[in-house]
PDB file of C-alpha atoms and ligand atoms in Angstrom:
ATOM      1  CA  UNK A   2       0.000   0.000   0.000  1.00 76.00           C
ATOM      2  CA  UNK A   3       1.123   2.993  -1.060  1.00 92.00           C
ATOM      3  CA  UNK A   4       1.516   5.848   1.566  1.00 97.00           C
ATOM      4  CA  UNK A   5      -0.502   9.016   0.382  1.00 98.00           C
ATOM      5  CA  UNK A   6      -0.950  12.610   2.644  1.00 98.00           C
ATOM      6  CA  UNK A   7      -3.316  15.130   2.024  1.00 98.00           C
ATOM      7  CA  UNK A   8      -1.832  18.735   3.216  1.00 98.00           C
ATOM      8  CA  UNK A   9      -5.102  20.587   3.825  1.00 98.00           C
ATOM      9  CA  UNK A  10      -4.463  24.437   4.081  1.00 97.00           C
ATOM     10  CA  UNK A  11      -5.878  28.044   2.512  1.00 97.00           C
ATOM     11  CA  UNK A  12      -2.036  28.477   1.007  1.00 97.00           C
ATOM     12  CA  UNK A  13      -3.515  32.420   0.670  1.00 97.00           C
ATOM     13  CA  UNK A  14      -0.949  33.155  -0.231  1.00 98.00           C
ATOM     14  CA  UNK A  15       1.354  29.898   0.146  1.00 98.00           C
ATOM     15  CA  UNK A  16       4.556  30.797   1.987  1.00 98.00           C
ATOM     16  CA  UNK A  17       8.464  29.600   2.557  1.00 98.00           C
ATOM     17  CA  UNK A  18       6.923  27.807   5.885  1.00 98.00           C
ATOM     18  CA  UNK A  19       4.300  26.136   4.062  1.00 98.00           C
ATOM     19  CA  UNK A  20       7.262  24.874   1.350  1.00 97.00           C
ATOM     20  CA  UNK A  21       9.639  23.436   3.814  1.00 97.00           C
ATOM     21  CA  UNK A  22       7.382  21.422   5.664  1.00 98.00           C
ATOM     22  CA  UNK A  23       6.106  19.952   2.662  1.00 98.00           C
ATOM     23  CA  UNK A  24       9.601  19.725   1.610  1.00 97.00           C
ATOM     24  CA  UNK A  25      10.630  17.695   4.722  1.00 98.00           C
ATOM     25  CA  UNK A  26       7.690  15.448   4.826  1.00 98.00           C
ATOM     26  CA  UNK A  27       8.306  14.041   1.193  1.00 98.00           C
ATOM     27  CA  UNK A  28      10.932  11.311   2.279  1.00 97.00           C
ATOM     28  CA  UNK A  29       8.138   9.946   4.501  1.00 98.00           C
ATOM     29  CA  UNK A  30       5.322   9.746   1.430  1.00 98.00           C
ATOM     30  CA  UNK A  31       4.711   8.134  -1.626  1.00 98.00           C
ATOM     31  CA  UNK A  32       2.946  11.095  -2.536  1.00 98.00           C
ATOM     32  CA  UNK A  33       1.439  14.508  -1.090  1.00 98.00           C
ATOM     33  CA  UNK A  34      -1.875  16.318  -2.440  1.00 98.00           C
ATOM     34  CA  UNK A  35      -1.701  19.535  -1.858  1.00 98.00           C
ATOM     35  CA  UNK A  36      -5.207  20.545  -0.927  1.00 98.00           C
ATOM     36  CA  UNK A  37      -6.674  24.417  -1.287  1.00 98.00           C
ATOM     37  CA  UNK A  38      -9.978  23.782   1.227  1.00 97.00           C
ATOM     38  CA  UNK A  39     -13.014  25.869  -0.041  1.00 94.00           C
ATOM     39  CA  UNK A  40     -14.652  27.103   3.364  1.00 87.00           C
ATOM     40  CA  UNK A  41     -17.601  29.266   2.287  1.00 83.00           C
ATOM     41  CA  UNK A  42     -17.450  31.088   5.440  1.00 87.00           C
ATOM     42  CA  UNK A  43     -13.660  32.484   4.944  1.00 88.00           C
ATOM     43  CA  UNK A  44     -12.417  35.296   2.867  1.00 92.00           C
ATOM     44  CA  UNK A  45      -9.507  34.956   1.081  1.00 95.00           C
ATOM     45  CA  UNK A  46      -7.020  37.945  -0.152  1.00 96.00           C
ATOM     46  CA  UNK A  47      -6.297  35.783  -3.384  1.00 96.00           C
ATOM     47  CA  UNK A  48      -8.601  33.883  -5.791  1.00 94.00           C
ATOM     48  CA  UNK A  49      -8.131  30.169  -5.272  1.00 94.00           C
ATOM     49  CA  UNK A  50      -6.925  29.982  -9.163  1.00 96.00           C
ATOM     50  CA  UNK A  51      -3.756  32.299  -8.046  1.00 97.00           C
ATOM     51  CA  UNK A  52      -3.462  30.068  -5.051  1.00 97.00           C
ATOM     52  CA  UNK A  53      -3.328  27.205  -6.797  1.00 97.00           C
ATOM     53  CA  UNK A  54      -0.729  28.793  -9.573  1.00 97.00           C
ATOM     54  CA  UNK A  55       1.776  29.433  -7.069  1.00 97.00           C
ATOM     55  CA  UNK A  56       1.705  25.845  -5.502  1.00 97.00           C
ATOM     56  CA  UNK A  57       2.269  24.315  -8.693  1.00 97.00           C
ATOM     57  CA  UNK A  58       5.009  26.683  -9.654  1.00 96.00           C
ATOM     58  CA  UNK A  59       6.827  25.966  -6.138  1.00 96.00           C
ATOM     59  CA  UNK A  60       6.430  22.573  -6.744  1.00 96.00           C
ATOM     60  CA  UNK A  61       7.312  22.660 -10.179  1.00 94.00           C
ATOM     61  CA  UNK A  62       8.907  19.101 -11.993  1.00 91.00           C
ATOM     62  CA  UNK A  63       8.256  17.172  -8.573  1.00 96.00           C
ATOM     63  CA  UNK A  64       6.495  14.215  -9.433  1.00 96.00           C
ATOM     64  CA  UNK A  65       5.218  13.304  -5.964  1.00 98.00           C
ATOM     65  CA  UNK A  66       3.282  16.084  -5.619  1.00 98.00           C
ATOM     66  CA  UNK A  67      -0.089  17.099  -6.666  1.00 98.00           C
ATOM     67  CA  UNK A  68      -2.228  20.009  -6.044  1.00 98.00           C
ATOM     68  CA  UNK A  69      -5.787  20.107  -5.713  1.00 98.00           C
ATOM     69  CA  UNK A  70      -9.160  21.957  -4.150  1.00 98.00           C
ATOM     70  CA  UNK A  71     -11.698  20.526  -1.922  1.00 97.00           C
ATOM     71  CA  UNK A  72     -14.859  21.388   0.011  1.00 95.00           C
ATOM     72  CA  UNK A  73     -16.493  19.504   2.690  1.00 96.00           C
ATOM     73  CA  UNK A  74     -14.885  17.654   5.547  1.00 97.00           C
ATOM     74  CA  UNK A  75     -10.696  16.867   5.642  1.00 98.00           C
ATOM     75  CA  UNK A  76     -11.205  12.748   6.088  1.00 98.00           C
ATOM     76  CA  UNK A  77     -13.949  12.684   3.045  1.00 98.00           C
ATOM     77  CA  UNK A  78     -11.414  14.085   0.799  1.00 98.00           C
ATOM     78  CA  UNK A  79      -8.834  11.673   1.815  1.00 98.00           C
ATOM     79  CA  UNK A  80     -11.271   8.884   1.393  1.00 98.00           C
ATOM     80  CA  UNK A  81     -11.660  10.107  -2.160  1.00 98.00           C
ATOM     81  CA  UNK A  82      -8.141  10.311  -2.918  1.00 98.00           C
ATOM     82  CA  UNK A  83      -6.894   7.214  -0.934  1.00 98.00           C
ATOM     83  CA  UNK A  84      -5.113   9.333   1.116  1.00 98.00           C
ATOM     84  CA  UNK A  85      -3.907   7.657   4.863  1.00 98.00           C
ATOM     85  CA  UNK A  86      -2.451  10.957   6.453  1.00 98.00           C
ATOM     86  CA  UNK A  87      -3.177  14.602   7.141  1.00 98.00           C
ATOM     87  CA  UNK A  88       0.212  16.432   7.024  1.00 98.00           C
ATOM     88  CA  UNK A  89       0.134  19.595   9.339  1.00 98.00           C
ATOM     89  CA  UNK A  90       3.129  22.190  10.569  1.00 98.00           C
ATOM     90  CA  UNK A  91       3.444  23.321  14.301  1.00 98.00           C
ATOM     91  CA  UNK A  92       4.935  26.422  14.870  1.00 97.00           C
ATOM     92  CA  UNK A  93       3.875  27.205  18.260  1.00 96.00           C
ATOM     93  CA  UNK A  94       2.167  25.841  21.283  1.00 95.00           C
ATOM     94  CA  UNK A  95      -0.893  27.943  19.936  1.00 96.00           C
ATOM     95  CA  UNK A  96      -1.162  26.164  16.913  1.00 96.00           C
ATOM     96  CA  UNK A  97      -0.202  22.612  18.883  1.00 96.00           C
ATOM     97  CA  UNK A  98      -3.395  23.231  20.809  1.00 97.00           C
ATOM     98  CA  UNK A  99      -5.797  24.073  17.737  1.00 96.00           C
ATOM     99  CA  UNK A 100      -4.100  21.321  15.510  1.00 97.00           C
ATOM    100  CA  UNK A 101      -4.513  18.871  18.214  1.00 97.00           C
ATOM    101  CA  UNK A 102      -8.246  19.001  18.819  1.00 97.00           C
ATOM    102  CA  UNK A 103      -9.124  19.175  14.444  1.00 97.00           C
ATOM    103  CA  UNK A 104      -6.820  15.945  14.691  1.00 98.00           C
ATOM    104  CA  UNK A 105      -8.760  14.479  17.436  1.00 98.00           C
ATOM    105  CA  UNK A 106     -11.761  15.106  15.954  1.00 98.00           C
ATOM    106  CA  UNK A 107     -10.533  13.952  12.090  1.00 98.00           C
ATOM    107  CA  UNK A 108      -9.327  10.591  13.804  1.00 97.00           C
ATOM    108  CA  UNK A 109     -12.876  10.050  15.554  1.00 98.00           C
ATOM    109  CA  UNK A 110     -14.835  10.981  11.956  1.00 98.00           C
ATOM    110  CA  UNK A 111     -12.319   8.409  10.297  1.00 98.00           C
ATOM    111  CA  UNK A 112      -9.621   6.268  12.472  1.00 97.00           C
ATOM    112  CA  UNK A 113      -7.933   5.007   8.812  1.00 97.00           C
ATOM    113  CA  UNK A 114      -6.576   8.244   8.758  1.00 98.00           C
ATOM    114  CA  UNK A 115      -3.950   9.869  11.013  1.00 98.00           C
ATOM    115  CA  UNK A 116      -2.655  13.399  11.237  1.00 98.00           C
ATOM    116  CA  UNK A 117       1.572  13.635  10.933  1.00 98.00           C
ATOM    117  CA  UNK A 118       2.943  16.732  12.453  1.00 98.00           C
ATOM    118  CA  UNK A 119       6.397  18.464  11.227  1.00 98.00           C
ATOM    119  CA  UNK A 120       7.457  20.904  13.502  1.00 97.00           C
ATOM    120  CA  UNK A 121       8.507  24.184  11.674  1.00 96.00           C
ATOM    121  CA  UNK A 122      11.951  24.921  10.930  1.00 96.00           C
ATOM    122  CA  UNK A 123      13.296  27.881  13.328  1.00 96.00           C
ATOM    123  CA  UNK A 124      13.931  30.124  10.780  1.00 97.00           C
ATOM    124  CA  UNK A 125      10.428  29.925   9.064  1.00 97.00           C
ATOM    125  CA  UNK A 126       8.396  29.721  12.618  1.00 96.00           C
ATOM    126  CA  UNK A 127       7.022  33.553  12.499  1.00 96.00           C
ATOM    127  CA  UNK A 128       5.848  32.925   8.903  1.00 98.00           C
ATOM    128  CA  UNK A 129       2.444  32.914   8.101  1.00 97.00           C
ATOM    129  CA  UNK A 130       0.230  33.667   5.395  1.00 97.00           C
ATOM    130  CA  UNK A 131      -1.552  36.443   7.482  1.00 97.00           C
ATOM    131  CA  UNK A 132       1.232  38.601   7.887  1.00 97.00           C
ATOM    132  CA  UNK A 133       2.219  37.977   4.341  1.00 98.00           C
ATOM    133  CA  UNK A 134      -0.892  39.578   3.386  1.00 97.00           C
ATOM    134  CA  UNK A 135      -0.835  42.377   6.058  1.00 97.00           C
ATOM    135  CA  UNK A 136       2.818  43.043   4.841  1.00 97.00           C
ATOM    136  CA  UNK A 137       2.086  42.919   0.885  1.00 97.00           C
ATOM    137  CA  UNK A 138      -1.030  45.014   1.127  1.00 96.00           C
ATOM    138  CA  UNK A 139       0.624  48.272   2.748  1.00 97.00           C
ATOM    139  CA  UNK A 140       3.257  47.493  -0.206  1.00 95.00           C
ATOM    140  CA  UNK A 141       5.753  45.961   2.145  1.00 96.00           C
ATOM    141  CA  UNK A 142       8.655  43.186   0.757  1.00 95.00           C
ATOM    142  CA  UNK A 143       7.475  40.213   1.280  1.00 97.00           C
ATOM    143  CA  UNK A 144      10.418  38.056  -1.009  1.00 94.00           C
ATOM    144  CA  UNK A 145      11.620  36.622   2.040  1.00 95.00           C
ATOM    145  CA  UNK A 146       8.902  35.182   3.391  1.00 97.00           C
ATOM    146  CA  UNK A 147       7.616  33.582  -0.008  1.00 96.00           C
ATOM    147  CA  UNK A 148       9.114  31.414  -2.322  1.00 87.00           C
ATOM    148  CA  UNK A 149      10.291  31.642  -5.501  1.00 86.00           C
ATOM    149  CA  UNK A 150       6.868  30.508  -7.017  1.00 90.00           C
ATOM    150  CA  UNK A 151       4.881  33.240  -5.967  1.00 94.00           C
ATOM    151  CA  UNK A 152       4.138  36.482  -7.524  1.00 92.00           C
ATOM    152  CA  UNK A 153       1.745  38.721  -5.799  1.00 91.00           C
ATOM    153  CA  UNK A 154       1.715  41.326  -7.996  1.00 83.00           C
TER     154      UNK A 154
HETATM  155  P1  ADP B   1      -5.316  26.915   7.550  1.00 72.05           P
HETATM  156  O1  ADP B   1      -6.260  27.962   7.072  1.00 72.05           O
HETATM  157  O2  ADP B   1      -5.839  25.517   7.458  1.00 72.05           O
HETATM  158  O3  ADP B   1      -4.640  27.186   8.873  1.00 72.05           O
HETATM  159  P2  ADP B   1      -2.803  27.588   6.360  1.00 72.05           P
HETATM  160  O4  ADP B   1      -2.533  27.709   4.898  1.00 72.05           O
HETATM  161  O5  ADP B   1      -2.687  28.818   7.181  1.00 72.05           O
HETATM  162  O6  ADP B   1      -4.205  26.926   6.438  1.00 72.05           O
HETATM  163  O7  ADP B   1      -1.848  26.493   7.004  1.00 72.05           O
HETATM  164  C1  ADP B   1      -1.786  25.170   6.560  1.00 72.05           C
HETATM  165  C2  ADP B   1      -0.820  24.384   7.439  1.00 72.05           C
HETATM  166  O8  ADP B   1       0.479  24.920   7.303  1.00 72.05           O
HETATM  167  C3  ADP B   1      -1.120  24.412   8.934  1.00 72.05           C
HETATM  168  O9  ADP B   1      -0.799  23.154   9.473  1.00 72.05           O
HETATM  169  C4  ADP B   1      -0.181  25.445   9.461  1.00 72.05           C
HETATM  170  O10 ADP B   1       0.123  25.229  10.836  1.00 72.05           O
HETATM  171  C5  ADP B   1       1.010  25.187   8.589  1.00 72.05           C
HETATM  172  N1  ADP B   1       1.903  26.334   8.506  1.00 72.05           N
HETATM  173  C6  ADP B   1       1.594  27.581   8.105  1.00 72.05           C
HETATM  174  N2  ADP B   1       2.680  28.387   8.166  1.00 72.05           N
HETATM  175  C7  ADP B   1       3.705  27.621   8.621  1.00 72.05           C
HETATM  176  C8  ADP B   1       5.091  27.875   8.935  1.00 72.05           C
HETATM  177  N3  ADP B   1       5.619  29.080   8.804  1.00 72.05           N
HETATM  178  N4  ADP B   1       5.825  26.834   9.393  1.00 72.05           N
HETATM  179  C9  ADP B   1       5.255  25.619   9.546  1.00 72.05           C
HETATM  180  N5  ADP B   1       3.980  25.316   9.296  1.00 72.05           N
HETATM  181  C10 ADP B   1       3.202  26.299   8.831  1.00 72.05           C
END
């Protein structure tokens, strides 16, 4: 059986903290799908078709990746796409206690799939896609806190 993680996020915009935990989880997959969730009741700074532009261009020529969107629950998608793990980054304690209980909660809705955490990298811990977008709409550099895929302008 082949191992297969779905890495749920909003990716809005997808950021250098985002790439390295994806990065570092590969050795332990057969294959990671991407996954751009569709939550009615968020609103995102950036259309999902950008979203999904950058990913692929970050991931570019990597063959064990794929990119995708999904609504609806976490553990239904991963049913539909075979997948047996939810990848997720820590960077604090803060997001140890949120990620905890969603994981909780996924393995109750379906115990065939578990949640793998990698804990961020030192360097990208302060990243996130908020202050990204808090940064790049006063008109602030963002380059180093975004990859090489991703064009915001
Ligand atoms: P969500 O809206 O589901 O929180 P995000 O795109 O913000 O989606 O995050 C997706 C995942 O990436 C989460 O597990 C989050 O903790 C993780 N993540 C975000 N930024 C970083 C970072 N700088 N380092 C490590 N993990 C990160």
């Amino acid at each position: 059986m082949s191992n297969i993680a779905v890495f749920p996020g909003s990716f809005d915009p997808i950021t250098k903290g985002h790439v390295n935990i994806i990065e570092r989880a590969l050795p332990l997959f057969d294959k990671i799908i991407i996954a751009i969730g569709k939550n009615s009741n968020k609103k995102y700074m950036y259309d999902s078709d950008k979203r999904k532009e950058w990913i692929i261009n970050s991931f570019k020529g990597n063959n064990k990746i794929e990119v995708d969107e999904y609504d609806g629950l976490t553990v239904d998608y991963c049913k539909k796409v075979n997948a047996n793990f939810i990848l997720r980054g820590l960077r604090t304690s803060a997001d140890f206690e949120f990620e905890r209980a969603i994981a909780h909660t996924n393995h109750k809705l379906n115990p065939k799939v578990d949640t793998v955490f990698i804990l961020s990298s030192e360097e990208y811990s302060s990243i996130s896609s908020s202050i990204v977008r808090e940064v790049a709409s006063h008109g602030g550099d963002v380059s180093m806190l975004i990859g090489r895929g991703v064009d915001l302008s």
